[in-house]
Short mmCIF file of N, CA and C in Angstrom, two decimals:
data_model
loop_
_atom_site.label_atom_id
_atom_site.label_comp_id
_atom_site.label_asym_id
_atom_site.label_seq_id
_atom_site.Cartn_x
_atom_site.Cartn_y
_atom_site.Cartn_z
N UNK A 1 65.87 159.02 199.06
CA UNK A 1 67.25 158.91 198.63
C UNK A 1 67.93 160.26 198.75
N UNK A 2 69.16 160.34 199.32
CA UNK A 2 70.24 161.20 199.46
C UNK A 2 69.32 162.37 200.52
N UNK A 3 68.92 161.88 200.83
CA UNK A 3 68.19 162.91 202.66
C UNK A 3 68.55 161.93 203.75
N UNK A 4 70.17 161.75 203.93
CA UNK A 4 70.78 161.28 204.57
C UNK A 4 70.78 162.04 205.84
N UNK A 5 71.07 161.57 207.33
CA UNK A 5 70.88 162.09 208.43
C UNK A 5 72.88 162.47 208.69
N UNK A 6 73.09 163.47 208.63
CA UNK A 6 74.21 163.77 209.37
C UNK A 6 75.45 163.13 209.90
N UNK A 7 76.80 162.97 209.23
CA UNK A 7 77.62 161.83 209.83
C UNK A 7 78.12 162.83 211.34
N UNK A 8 78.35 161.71 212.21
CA UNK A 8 78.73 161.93 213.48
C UNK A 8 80.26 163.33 213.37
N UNK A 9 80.79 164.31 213.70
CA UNK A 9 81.50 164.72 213.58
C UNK A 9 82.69 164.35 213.84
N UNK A 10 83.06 163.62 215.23
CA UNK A 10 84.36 162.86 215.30
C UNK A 10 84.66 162.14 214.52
N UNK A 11 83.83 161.69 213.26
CA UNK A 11 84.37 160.34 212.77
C UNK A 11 85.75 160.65 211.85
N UNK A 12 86.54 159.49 211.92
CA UNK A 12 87.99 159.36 211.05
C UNK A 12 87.49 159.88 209.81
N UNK A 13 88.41 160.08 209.36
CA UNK A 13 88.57 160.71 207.81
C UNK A 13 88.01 159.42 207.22
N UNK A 14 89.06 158.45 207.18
CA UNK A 14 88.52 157.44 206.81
C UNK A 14 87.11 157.10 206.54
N UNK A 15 86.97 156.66 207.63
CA UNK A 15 85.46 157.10 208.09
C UNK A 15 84.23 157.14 207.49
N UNK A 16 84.66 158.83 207.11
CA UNK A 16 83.51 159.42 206.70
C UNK A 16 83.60 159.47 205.57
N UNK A 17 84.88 159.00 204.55
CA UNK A 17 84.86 158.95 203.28
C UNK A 17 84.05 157.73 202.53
N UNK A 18 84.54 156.77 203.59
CA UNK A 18 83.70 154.87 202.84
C UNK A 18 82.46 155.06 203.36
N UNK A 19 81.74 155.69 204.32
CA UNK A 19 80.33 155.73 204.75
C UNK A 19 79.79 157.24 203.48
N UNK A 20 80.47 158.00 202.91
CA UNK A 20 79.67 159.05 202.24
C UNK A 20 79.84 157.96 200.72
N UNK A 21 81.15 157.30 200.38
CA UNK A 21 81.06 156.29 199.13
C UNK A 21 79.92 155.42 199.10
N UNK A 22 79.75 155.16 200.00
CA UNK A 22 78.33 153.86 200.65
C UNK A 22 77.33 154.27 200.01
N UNK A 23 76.85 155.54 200.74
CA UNK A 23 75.38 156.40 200.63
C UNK A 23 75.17 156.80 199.07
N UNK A 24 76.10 157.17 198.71
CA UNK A 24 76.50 157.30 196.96
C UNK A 24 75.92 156.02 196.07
N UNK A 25 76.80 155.30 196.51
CA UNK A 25 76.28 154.22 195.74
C UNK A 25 75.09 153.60 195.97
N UNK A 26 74.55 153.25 197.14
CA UNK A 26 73.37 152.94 197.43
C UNK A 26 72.36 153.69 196.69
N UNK A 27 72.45 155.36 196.40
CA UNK A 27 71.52 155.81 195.96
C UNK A 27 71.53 155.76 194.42
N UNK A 28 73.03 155.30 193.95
CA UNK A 28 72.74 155.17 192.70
C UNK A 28 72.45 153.89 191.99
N UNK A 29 72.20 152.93 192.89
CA UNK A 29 70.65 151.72 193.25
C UNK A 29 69.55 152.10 192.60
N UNK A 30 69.37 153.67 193.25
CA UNK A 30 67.71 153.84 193.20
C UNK A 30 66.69 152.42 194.34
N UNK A 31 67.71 152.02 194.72
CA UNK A 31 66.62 151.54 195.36
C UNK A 31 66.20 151.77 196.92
N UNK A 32 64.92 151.70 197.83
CA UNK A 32 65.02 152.04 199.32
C UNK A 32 65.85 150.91 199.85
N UNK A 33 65.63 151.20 201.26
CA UNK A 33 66.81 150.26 202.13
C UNK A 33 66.05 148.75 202.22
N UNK A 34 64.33 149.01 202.15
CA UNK A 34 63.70 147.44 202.32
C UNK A 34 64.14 146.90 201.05
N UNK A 35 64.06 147.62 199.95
CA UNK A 35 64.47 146.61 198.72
C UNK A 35 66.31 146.16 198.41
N UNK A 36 66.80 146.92 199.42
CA UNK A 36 68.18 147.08 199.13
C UNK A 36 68.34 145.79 199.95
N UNK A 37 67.80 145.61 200.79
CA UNK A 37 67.85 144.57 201.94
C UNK A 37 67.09 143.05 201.17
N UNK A 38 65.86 143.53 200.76
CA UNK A 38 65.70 142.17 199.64
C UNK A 38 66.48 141.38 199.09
N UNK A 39 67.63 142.49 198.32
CA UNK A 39 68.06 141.73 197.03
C UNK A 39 69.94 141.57 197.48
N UNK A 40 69.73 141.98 198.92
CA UNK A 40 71.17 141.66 199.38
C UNK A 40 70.95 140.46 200.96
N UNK A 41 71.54 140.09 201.75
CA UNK A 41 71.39 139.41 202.92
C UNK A 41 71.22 139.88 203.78
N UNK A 42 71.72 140.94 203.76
CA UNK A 42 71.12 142.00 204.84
C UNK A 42 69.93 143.18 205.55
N UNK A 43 69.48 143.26 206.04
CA UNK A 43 67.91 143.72 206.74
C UNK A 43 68.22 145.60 206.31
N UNK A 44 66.97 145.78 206.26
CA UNK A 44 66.37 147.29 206.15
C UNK A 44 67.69 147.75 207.17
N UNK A 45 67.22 147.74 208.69
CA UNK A 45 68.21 148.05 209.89
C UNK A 45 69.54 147.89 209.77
N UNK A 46 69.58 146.39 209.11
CA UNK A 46 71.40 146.75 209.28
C UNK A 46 71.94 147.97 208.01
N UNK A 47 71.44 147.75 207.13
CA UNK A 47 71.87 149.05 206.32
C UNK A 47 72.02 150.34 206.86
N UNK A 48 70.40 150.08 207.69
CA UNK A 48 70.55 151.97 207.76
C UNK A 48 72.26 152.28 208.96
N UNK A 49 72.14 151.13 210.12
CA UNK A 49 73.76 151.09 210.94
C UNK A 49 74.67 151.30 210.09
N UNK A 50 74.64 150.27 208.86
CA UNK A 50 76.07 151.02 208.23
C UNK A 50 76.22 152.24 207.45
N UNK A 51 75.11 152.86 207.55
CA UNK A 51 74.95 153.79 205.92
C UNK A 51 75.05 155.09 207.34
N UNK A 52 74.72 154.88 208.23
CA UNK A 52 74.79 156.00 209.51
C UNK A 52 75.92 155.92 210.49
N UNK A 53 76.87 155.03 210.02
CA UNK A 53 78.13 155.17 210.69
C UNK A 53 77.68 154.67 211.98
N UNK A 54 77.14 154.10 212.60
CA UNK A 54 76.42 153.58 213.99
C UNK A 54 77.54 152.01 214.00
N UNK A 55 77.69 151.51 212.70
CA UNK A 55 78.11 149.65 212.97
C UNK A 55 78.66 149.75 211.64
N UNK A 56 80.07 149.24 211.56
CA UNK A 56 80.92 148.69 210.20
C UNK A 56 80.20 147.98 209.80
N UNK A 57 80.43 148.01 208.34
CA UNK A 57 79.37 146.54 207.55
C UNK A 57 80.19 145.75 207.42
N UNK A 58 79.89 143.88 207.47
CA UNK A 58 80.83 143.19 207.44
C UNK A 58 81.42 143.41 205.30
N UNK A 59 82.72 142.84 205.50
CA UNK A 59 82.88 142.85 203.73
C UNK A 59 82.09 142.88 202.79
N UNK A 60 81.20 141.25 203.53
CA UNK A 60 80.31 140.57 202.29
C UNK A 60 79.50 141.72 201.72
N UNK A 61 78.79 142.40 203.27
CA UNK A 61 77.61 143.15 202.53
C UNK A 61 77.85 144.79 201.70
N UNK A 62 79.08 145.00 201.29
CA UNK A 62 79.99 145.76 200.66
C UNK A 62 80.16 145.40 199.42
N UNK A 63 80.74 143.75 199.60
CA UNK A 63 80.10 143.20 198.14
C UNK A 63 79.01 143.42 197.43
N UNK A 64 78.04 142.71 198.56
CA UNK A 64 76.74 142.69 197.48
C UNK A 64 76.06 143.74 197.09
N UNK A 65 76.47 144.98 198.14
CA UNK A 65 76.04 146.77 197.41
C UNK A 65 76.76 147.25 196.15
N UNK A 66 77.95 146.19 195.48
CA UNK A 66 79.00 146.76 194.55
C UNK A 66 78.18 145.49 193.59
N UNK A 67 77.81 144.21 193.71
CA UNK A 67 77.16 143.63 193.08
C UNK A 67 75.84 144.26 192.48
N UNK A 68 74.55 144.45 193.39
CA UNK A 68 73.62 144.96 193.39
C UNK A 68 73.71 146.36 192.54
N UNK A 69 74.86 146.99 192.47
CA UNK A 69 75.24 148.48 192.00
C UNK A 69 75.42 148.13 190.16
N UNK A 70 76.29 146.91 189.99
CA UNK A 70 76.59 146.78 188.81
C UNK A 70 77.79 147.36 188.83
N UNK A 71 78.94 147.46 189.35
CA UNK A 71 80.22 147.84 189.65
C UNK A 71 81.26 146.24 188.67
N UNK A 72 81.92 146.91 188.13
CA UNK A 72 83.00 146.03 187.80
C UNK A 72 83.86 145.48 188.87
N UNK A 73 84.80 144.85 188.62
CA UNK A 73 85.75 143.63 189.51
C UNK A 73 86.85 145.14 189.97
N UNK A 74 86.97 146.19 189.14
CA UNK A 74 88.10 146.51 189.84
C UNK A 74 87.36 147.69 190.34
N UNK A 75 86.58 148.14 190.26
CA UNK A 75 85.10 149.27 191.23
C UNK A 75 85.16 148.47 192.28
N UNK A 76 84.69 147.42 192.26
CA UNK A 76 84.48 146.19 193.42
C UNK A 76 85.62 146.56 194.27
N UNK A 77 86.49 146.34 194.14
CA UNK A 77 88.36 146.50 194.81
C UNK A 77 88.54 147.56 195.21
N UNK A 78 88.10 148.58 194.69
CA UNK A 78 88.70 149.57 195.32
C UNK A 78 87.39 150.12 196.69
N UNK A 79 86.56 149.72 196.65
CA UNK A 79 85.21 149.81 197.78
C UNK A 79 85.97 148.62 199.03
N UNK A 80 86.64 147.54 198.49
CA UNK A 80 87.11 146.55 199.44
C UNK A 80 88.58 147.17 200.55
N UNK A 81 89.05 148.27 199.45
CA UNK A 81 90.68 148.66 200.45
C UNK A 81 89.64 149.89 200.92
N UNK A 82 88.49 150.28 200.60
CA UNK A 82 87.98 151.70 201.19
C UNK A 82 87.76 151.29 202.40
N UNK A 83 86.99 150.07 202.87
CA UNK A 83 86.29 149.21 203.76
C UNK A 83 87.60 148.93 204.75
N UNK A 84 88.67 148.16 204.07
CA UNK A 84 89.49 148.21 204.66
C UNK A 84 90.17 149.12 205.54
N UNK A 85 90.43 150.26 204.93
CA UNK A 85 90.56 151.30 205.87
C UNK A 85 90.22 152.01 206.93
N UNK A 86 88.69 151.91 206.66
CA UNK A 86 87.45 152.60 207.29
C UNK A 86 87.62 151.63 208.51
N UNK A 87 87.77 150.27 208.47
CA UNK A 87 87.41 149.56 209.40
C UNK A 87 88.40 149.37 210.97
N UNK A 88 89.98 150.34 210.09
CA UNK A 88 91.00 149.91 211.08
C UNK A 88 91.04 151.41 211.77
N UNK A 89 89.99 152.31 211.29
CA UNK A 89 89.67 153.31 211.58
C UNK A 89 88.77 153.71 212.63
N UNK A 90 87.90 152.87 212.06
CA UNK A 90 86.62 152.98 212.84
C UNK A 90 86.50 153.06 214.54
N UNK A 91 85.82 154.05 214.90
CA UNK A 91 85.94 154.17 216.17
C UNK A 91 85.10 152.88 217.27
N UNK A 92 86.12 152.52 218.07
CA UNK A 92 85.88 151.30 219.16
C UNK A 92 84.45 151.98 219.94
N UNK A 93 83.58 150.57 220.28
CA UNK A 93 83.11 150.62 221.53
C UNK A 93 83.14 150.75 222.68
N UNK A 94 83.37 151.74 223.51
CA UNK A 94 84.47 150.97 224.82
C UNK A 94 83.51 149.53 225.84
N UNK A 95 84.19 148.75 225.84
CA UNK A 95 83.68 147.40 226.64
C UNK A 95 83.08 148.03 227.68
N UNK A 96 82.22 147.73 227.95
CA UNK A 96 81.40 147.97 229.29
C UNK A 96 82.13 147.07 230.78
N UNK A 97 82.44 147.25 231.88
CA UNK A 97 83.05 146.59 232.82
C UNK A 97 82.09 146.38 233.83
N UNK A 98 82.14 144.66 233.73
CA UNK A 98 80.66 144.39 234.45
C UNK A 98 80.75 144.64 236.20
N UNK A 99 80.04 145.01 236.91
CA UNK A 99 79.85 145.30 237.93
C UNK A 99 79.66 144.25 238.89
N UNK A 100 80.72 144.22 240.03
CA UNK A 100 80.45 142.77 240.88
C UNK A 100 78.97 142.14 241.05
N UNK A 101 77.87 142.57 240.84
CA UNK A 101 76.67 142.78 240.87
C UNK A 101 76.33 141.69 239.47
N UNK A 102 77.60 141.67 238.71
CA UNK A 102 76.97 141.16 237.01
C UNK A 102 78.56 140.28 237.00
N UNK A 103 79.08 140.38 238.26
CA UNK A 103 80.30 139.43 237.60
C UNK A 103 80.43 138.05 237.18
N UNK A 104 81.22 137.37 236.15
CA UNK A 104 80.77 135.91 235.62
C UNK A 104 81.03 134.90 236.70
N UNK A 105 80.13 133.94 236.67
CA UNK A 105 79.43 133.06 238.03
C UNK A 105 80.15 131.67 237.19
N UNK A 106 80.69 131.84 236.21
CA UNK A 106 81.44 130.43 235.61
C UNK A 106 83.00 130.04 236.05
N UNK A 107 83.43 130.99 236.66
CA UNK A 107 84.49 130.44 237.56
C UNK A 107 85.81 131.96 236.83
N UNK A 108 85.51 132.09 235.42
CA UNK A 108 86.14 133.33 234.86
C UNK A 108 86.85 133.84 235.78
N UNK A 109 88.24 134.56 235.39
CA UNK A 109 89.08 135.50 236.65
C UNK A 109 87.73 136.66 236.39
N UNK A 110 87.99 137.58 237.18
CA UNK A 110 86.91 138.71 237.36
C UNK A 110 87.78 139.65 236.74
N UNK A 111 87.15 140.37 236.01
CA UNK A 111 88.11 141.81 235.59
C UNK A 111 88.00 143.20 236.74
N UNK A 112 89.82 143.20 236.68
CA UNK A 112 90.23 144.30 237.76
C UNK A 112 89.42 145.33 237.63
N UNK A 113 89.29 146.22 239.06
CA UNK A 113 88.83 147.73 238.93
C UNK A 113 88.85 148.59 238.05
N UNK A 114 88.38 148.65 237.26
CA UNK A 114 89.13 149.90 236.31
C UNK A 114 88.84 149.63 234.76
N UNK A 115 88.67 148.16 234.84
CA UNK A 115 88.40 147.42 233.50
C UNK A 115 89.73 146.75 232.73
N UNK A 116 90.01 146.09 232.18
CA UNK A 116 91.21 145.20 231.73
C UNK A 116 92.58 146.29 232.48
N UNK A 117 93.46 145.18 232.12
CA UNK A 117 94.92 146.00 232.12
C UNK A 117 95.20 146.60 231.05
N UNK A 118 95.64 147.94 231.57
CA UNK A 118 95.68 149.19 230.73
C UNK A 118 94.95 149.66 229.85
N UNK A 119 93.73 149.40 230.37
CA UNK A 119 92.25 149.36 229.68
C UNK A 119 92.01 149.19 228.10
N UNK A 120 92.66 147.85 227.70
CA UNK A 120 92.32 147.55 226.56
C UNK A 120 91.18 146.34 226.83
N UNK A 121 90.56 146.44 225.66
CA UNK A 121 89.56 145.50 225.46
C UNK A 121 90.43 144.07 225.69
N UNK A 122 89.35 143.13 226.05
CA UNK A 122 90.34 141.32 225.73
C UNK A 122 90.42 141.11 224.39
N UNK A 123 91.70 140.60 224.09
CA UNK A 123 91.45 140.06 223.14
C UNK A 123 90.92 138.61 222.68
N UNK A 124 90.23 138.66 221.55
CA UNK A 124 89.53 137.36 221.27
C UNK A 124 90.59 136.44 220.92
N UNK A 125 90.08 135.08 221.32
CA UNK A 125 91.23 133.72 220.80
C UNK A 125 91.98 133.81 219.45
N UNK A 126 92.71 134.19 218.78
CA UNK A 126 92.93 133.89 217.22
C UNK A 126 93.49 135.22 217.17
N UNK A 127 93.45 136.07 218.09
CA UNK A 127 94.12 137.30 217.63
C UNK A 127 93.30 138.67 217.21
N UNK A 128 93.82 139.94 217.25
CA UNK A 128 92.04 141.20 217.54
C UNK A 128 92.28 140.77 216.13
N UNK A 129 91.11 141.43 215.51
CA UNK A 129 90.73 141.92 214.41
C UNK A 129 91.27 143.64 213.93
N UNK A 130 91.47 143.84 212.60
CA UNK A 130 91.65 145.22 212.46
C UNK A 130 90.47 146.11 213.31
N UNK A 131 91.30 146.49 213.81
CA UNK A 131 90.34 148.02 214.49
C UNK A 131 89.36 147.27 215.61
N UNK A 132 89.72 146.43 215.85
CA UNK A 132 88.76 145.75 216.96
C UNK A 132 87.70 145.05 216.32
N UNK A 133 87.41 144.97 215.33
CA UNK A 133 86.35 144.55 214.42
C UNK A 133 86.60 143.59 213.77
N UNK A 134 85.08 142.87 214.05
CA UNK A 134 85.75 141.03 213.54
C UNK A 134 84.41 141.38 212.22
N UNK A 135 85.20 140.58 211.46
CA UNK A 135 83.78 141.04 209.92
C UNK A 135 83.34 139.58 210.33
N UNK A 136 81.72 139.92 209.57
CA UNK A 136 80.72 138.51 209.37
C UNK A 136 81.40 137.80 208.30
N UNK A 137 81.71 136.10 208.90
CA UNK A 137 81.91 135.34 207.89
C UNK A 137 80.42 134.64 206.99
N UNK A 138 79.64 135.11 207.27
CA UNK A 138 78.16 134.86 206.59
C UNK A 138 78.42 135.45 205.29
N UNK A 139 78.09 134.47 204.00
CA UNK A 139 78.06 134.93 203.15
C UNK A 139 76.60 134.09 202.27
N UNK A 140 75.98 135.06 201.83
CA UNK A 140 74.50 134.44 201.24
C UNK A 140 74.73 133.18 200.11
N UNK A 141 73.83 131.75 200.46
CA UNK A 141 73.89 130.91 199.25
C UNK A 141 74.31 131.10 197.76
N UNK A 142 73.70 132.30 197.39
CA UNK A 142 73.86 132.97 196.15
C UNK A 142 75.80 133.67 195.38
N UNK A 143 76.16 133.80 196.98
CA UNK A 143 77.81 134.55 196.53
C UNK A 143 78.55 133.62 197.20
N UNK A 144 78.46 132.58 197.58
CA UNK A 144 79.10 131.09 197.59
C UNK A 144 80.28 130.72 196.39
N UNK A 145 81.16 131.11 196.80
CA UNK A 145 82.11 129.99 195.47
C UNK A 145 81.89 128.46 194.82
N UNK A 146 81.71 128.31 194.15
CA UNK A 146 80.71 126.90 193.46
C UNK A 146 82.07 126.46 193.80
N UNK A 147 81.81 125.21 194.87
CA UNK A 147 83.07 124.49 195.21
C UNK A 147 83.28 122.86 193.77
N UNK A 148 84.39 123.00 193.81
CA UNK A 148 84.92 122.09 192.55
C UNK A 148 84.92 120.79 192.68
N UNK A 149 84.31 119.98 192.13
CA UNK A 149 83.73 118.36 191.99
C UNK A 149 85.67 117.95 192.49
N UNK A 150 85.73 116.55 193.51
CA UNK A 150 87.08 116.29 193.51
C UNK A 150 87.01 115.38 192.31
N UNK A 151 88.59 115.08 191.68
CA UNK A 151 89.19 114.66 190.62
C UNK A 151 89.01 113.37 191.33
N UNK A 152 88.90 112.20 190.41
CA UNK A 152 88.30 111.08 190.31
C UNK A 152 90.00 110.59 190.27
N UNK A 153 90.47 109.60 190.72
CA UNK A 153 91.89 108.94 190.50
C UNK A 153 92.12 108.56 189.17
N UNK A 154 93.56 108.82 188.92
CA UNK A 154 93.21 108.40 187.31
C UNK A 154 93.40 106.99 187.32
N UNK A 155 94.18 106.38 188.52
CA UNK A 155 93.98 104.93 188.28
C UNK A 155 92.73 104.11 188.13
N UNK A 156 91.62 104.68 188.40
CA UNK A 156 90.65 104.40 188.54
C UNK A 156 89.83 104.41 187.04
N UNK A 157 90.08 105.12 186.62
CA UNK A 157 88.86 105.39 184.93
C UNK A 157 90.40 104.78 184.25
N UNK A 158 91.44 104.91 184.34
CA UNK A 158 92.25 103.46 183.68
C UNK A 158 92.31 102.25 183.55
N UNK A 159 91.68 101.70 184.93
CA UNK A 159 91.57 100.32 185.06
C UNK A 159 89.96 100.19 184.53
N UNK A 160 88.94 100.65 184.54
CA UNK A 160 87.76 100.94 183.65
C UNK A 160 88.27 100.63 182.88
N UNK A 161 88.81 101.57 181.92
CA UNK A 161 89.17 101.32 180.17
C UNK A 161 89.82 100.08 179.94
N UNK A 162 90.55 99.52 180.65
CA UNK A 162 91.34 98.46 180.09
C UNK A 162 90.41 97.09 180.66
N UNK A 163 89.52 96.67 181.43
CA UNK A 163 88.54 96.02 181.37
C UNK A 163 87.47 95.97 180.53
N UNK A 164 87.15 97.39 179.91
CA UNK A 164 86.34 97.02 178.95
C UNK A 164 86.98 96.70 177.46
N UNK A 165 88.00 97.32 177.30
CA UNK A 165 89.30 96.69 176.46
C UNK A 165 89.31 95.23 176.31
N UNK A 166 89.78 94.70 177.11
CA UNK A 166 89.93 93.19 177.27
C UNK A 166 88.24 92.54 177.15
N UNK A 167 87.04 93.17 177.65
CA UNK A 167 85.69 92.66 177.26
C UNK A 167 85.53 92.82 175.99
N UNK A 168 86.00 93.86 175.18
CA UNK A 168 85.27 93.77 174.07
C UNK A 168 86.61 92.89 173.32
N UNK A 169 87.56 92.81 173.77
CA UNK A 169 88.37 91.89 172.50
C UNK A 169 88.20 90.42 172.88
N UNK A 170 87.26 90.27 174.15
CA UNK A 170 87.25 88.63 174.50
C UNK A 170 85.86 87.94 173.57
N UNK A 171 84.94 89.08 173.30
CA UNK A 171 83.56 89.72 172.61
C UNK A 171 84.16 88.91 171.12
N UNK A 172 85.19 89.48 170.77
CA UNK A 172 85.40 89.67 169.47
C UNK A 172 86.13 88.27 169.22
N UNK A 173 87.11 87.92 169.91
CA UNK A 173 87.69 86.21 169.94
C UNK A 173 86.12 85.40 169.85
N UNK A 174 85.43 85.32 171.08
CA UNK A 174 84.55 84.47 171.05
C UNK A 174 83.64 84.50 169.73
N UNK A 175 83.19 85.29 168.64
CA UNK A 175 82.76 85.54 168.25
C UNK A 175 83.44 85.12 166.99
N UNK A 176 84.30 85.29 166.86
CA UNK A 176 85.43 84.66 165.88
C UNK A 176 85.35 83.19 165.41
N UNK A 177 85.59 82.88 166.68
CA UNK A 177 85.55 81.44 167.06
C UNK A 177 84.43 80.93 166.66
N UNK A 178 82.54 81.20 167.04
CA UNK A 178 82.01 80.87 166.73
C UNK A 178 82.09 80.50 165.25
N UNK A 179 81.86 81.84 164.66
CA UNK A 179 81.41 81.68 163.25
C UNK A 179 82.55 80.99 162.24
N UNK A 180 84.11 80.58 162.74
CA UNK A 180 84.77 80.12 162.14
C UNK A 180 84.57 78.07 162.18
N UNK A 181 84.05 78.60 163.40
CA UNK A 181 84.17 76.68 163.98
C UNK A 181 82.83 75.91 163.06
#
């Protein structure tokens, strides 16, 4: 713990502030990265990527280091706009431009010489993501929102009640009847 390897020097301010908050908190876990990885969804490896500035962590697993930490709801929040930041920050991959040698054989236009127009990455269907970065919508069984039973019609447990209404007062006539007749 806290014999962290060196953040990259170019990195954004940003950056290097939510990846040194990270390492902080992680160590005030006390726990290593295999157990950190146990008791969260995420692997030994992917930690050490995010804790080394190598790969953004998606949200969730930001959560569950502020969970796992024992952080309150508004500790929690403020690690979520840190993330936020860091992420529209975070320095791009540049796309690799496949080589006629590797070009797509599915009918795809081929990308020009040079790599996209005006060498931006494509964008994905639905629109980029901040900073080029799409977060994992994976979120572990355990941090699942307990989804809410649907509401039963009320016409339904009304017309119930008033059938057994009318059974028990037909109960009570017949019964009447007997013992009077």
């Amino acid at each position: 713990m806290g014999a962290w390897q060196p953040l990259p020097d170019d990195l954004p301010p940003e950056v290097r502030h939510f990846v040194e908050q990270l390492r902080l908190l992680k160590d005030r876990t006390g726990l290593s990265l295999v157990a950190l990885g146990a008791r969260t969804a995420y692997s030994k490896s992917s930690w050490q990527r995010y804790l080394n500035a190598t790969q953004p962590p998606p949200r969730q697993a930001v959560i569950a280091l502020c969970r796992v930490a024992g952080l309150t709801g508004e500790e929690t929040e403020r690690f979520g706009v840190r993330w936020e930041l860091a992420v529209h920050a975070w320095p791009r991959t540049p796309t690799p431009v496949p080589s006629p040698a590797t070009a797509p054989e599915d009918g795809a236009a081929p990308v020009p010489e040079g790599g996209p127009v005006g060498g931006a990455a494509p964008v994905p269907e639905g629109g980029p993501a901040p900073g080029g970065y799409e977060d994992d919508p994976t979120v572990p069984w355990w941090d699942r929102p307990l989804e809410e039973p649907r509401p039963r019609p009320a016409g339904r447990r009304l017309l119930l009640t008033a059938l057994l209404a009318l059974l028990a007062l037909l109960v009570v006539t017949l019964v009447g009847a007997v013992t009077l007749g």
